[in-house]
Amino acid sequence: MVDAQQNVKKDRPVYRNIGLAQLIKYRLPWAGKVSILHRISGATLFLMLPFLLYLFDQSLASEISYQKFQAITGNVLVKIVLLGLIWSFLHHFCAGIRYLLLDLDIGVEKLDANRSAIFVFFLGLALTALVGLKLFGLY
């Protein structure tokens, strides 16, 4: 009986904390990458919400303030920041739908979950590219 318990203990994998140097080499599955990006995009949107609401309020205050904001958003750096916020929104939206489907037990199998994570990741990038083309006046 003691030998059987020792064999079980030896066969079990050992989980250790990952150090910062090992973090670069660690390969996270697609579902994990999408989950982390979902959290980052949600935090970004949450932290930027007061600023975005202020800008929206000021742009609606008068025609002059709207023209000021239109001139500001003509800057390339501002457009890149806006593109980052657009990606945050679109990725968070698509990943949120994926998580709602997972909550309904749709696509919870390992292969289906991996496929849906890859789909959500590239869908967010594709939608961001389309909006980016419009934002930069190329479409």
One Martini backbone bead per residue (centre of mass of N, CA, C, O) as a GRO file, in nm:
protein
  139
    1MET     BB    1   0.057   0.063  -0.021
    2VAL     BB    2   0.299   0.255  -0.003
    3ASP     BB    3   0.395   0.213  -0.297
    4ALA     BB    4   0.141   0.327  -0.435
    5GLN     BB    5   0.164   0.614  -0.313
    6GLN     BB    6   0.447   0.678  -0.431
    7ASN     BB    7   0.369   0.649  -0.733
    8VAL     BB    8   0.158   0.872  -0.736
    9LYS     BB    9   0.348   1.101  -0.648
   10LYS     BB   10   0.547   1.070  -0.895
   11ASP     BB   11   0.324   1.110  -1.134
   12ARG     BB   12   0.281   1.379  -1.052
   13PRO     BB   13   0.275   1.694  -1.117
   14VAL     BB   14   0.480   1.980  -1.092
   15TYR     BB   15   0.398   2.297  -0.952
   16ARG     BB   16   0.537   2.606  -1.032
   17ASN     BB   17   0.649   2.898  -1.016
   18ILE     BB   18   0.677   3.171  -1.227
   19GLY     BB   19   0.916   3.347  -1.352
   20LEU     BB   20   1.010   3.619  -1.529
   21ALA     BB   21   1.207   3.464  -1.721
   22GLN     BB   22   0.986   3.235  -1.793
   23LEU     BB   23   0.753   3.404  -1.923
   24ILE     BB   24   0.863   3.423  -2.216
   25LYS     BB   25   0.858   3.096  -2.269
   26TYR     BB   26   0.568   3.078  -2.215
   27ARG     BB   27   0.290   2.883  -2.340
   28LEU     BB   28  -0.009   3.003  -2.422
   29PRO     BB   29  -0.310   2.956  -2.486
   30TRP     BB   30  -0.552   3.106  -2.663
   31ALA     BB   31  -0.752   3.135  -2.429
   32GLY     BB   32  -0.550   3.285  -2.243
   33LYS     BB   33  -0.492   3.526  -2.427
   34VAL     BB   34  -0.786   3.624  -2.449
   35SER     BB   35  -0.831   3.662  -2.147
   36ILE     BB   36  -0.612   3.875  -2.097
   37LEU     BB   37  -0.712   4.076  -2.315
   38HIS     BB   38  -0.991   4.116  -2.187
   39ARG     BB   39  -0.886   4.244  -1.927
   40ILE     BB   40  -0.722   4.475  -2.051
   41SER     BB   41  -0.954   4.604  -2.214
   42GLY     BB   42  -1.141   4.654  -1.973
   43ALA     BB   43  -0.947   4.836  -1.811
   44THR     BB   44  -0.909   5.049  -2.027
   45LEU     BB   45  -1.205   5.133  -2.055
   46PHE     BB   46  -1.248   5.207  -1.758
   47LEU     BB   47  -1.017   5.425  -1.734
   48MET     BB   48  -1.126   5.597  -1.998
   49LEU     BB   49  -1.424   5.682  -1.951
   50PRO     BB   50  -1.412   5.968  -1.826
   51PHE     BB   51  -1.256   6.096  -2.062
   52LEU     BB   52  -1.457   6.023  -2.290
   53LEU     BB   53  -1.702   6.169  -2.165
   54TYR     BB   54  -1.576   6.446  -2.165
   55LEU     BB   55  -1.527   6.469  -2.468
   56PHE     BB   56  -1.821   6.428  -2.548
   57ASP     BB   57  -1.935   6.670  -2.395
   58GLN     BB   58  -1.757   6.888  -2.534
   59SER     BB   59  -1.849   6.823  -2.832
   60LEU     BB   60  -2.164   6.905  -2.754
   61ALA     BB   61  -2.159   7.204  -2.658
   62SER     BB   62  -2.031   7.302  -2.941
   63GLU     BB   63  -1.912   7.389  -3.249
   64ILE     BB   64  -1.630   7.475  -3.160
   65SER     BB   65  -1.553   7.224  -2.991
   66TYR     BB   66  -1.586   7.027  -3.226
   67GLN     BB   67  -1.361   7.153  -3.405
   68LYS     BB   68  -1.133   7.101  -3.206
   69PHE     BB   69  -1.161   6.787  -3.201
   70GLN     BB   70  -1.121   6.753  -3.503
   71ALA     BB   71  -0.830   6.866  -3.502
   72ILE     BB   72  -0.709   6.665  -3.299
   73THR     BB   73  -0.794   6.397  -3.466
   74GLY     BB   74  -0.584   6.465  -3.706
   75ASN     BB   75  -0.377   6.335  -3.549
   76VAL     BB   76  -0.184   6.053  -3.558
   77LEU     BB   77  -0.152   5.989  -3.253
   78VAL     BB   78  -0.453   6.001  -3.187
   79LYS     BB   79  -0.535   5.776  -3.385
   80ILE     BB   80  -0.374   5.552  -3.243
   81VAL     BB   81  -0.520   5.570  -2.975
   82LEU     BB   82  -0.802   5.519  -3.092
   83LEU     BB   83  -0.731   5.242  -3.208
   84GLY     BB   84  -0.679   5.112  -2.933
   85LEU     BB   85  -0.969   5.161  -2.824
   86ILE     BB   86  -1.112   5.008  -3.047
   87TRP     BB   87  -0.982   4.739  -2.991
   88SER     BB   88  -1.079   4.711  -2.702
   89PHE     BB   89  -1.378   4.705  -2.768
   90LEU     BB   90  -1.389   4.476  -2.984
   91HIS     BB   91  -1.256   4.255  -2.817
   92HIS     BB   92  -1.443   4.267  -2.570
   93PHE     BB   93  -1.700   4.204  -2.724
   94CYS     BB   94  -1.621   3.930  -2.857
   95ALA     BB   95  -1.530   3.789  -2.593
   96GLY     BB   96  -1.800   3.823  -2.445
   97ILE     BB   97  -1.961   3.642  -2.633
   98ARG     BB   98  -1.793   3.391  -2.586
   99TYR     BB   99  -1.853   3.374  -2.276
  100LEU     BB  100  -2.156   3.346  -2.303
  101LEU     BB  101  -2.144   3.077  -2.460
  102LEU     BB  102  -1.990   2.923  -2.240
  103ASP     BB  103  -2.219   2.960  -2.025
  104LEU     BB  104  -2.412   2.785  -2.236
  105ASP     BB  105  -2.237   2.536  -2.337
  106ILE     BB  106  -2.082   2.663  -2.588
  107GLY     BB  107  -1.774   2.550  -2.669
  108VAL     BB  108  -1.620   2.369  -2.424
  109GLU     BB  109  -1.448   2.225  -2.581
  110LYS     BB  110  -1.125   2.228  -2.651
  111LEU     BB  111  -1.137   2.272  -2.960
  112ASP     BB  112  -1.363   2.487  -2.965
  113ALA     BB  113  -1.225   2.691  -2.774
  114ASN     BB  114  -0.978   2.736  -2.952
  115ARG     BB  115  -1.126   2.834  -3.205
  116SER     BB  116  -1.277   3.074  -3.073
  117ALA     BB  117  -1.025   3.225  -2.982
  118ILE     BB  118  -0.904   3.269  -3.261
  119PHE     BB  119  -1.148   3.409  -3.384
  120VAL     BB  120  -1.161   3.650  -3.187
  121PHE     BB  121  -0.882   3.764  -3.232
  122PHE     BB  122  -0.910   3.810  -3.551
  123LEU     BB  123  -1.174   3.971  -3.547
  124GLY     BB  124  -1.069   4.213  -3.387
  125LEU     BB  125  -0.850   4.287  -3.594
  126ALA     BB  126  -1.030   4.320  -3.845
  127LEU     BB  127  -1.221   4.539  -3.734
  128THR     BB  128  -0.995   4.739  -3.670
  129ALA     BB  129  -0.895   4.768  -3.960
  130LEU     BB  130  -1.156   4.883  -4.076
  131VAL     BB  131  -1.173   5.130  -3.888
  132GLY     BB  132  -0.886   5.235  -3.954
  133LEU     BB  133  -0.939   5.301  -4.247
  134LYS     BB  134  -1.154   5.514  -4.180
  135LEU     BB  135  -0.984   5.690  -3.987
  136PHE     BB  136  -0.746   5.737  -4.220
  137GLY     BB  137  -0.900   5.760  -4.510
  138LEU     BB  138  -0.890   5.465  -4.689
  139TYR     BB  139  -1.235   5.410  -4.698
   0.00000   0.00000   0.00000
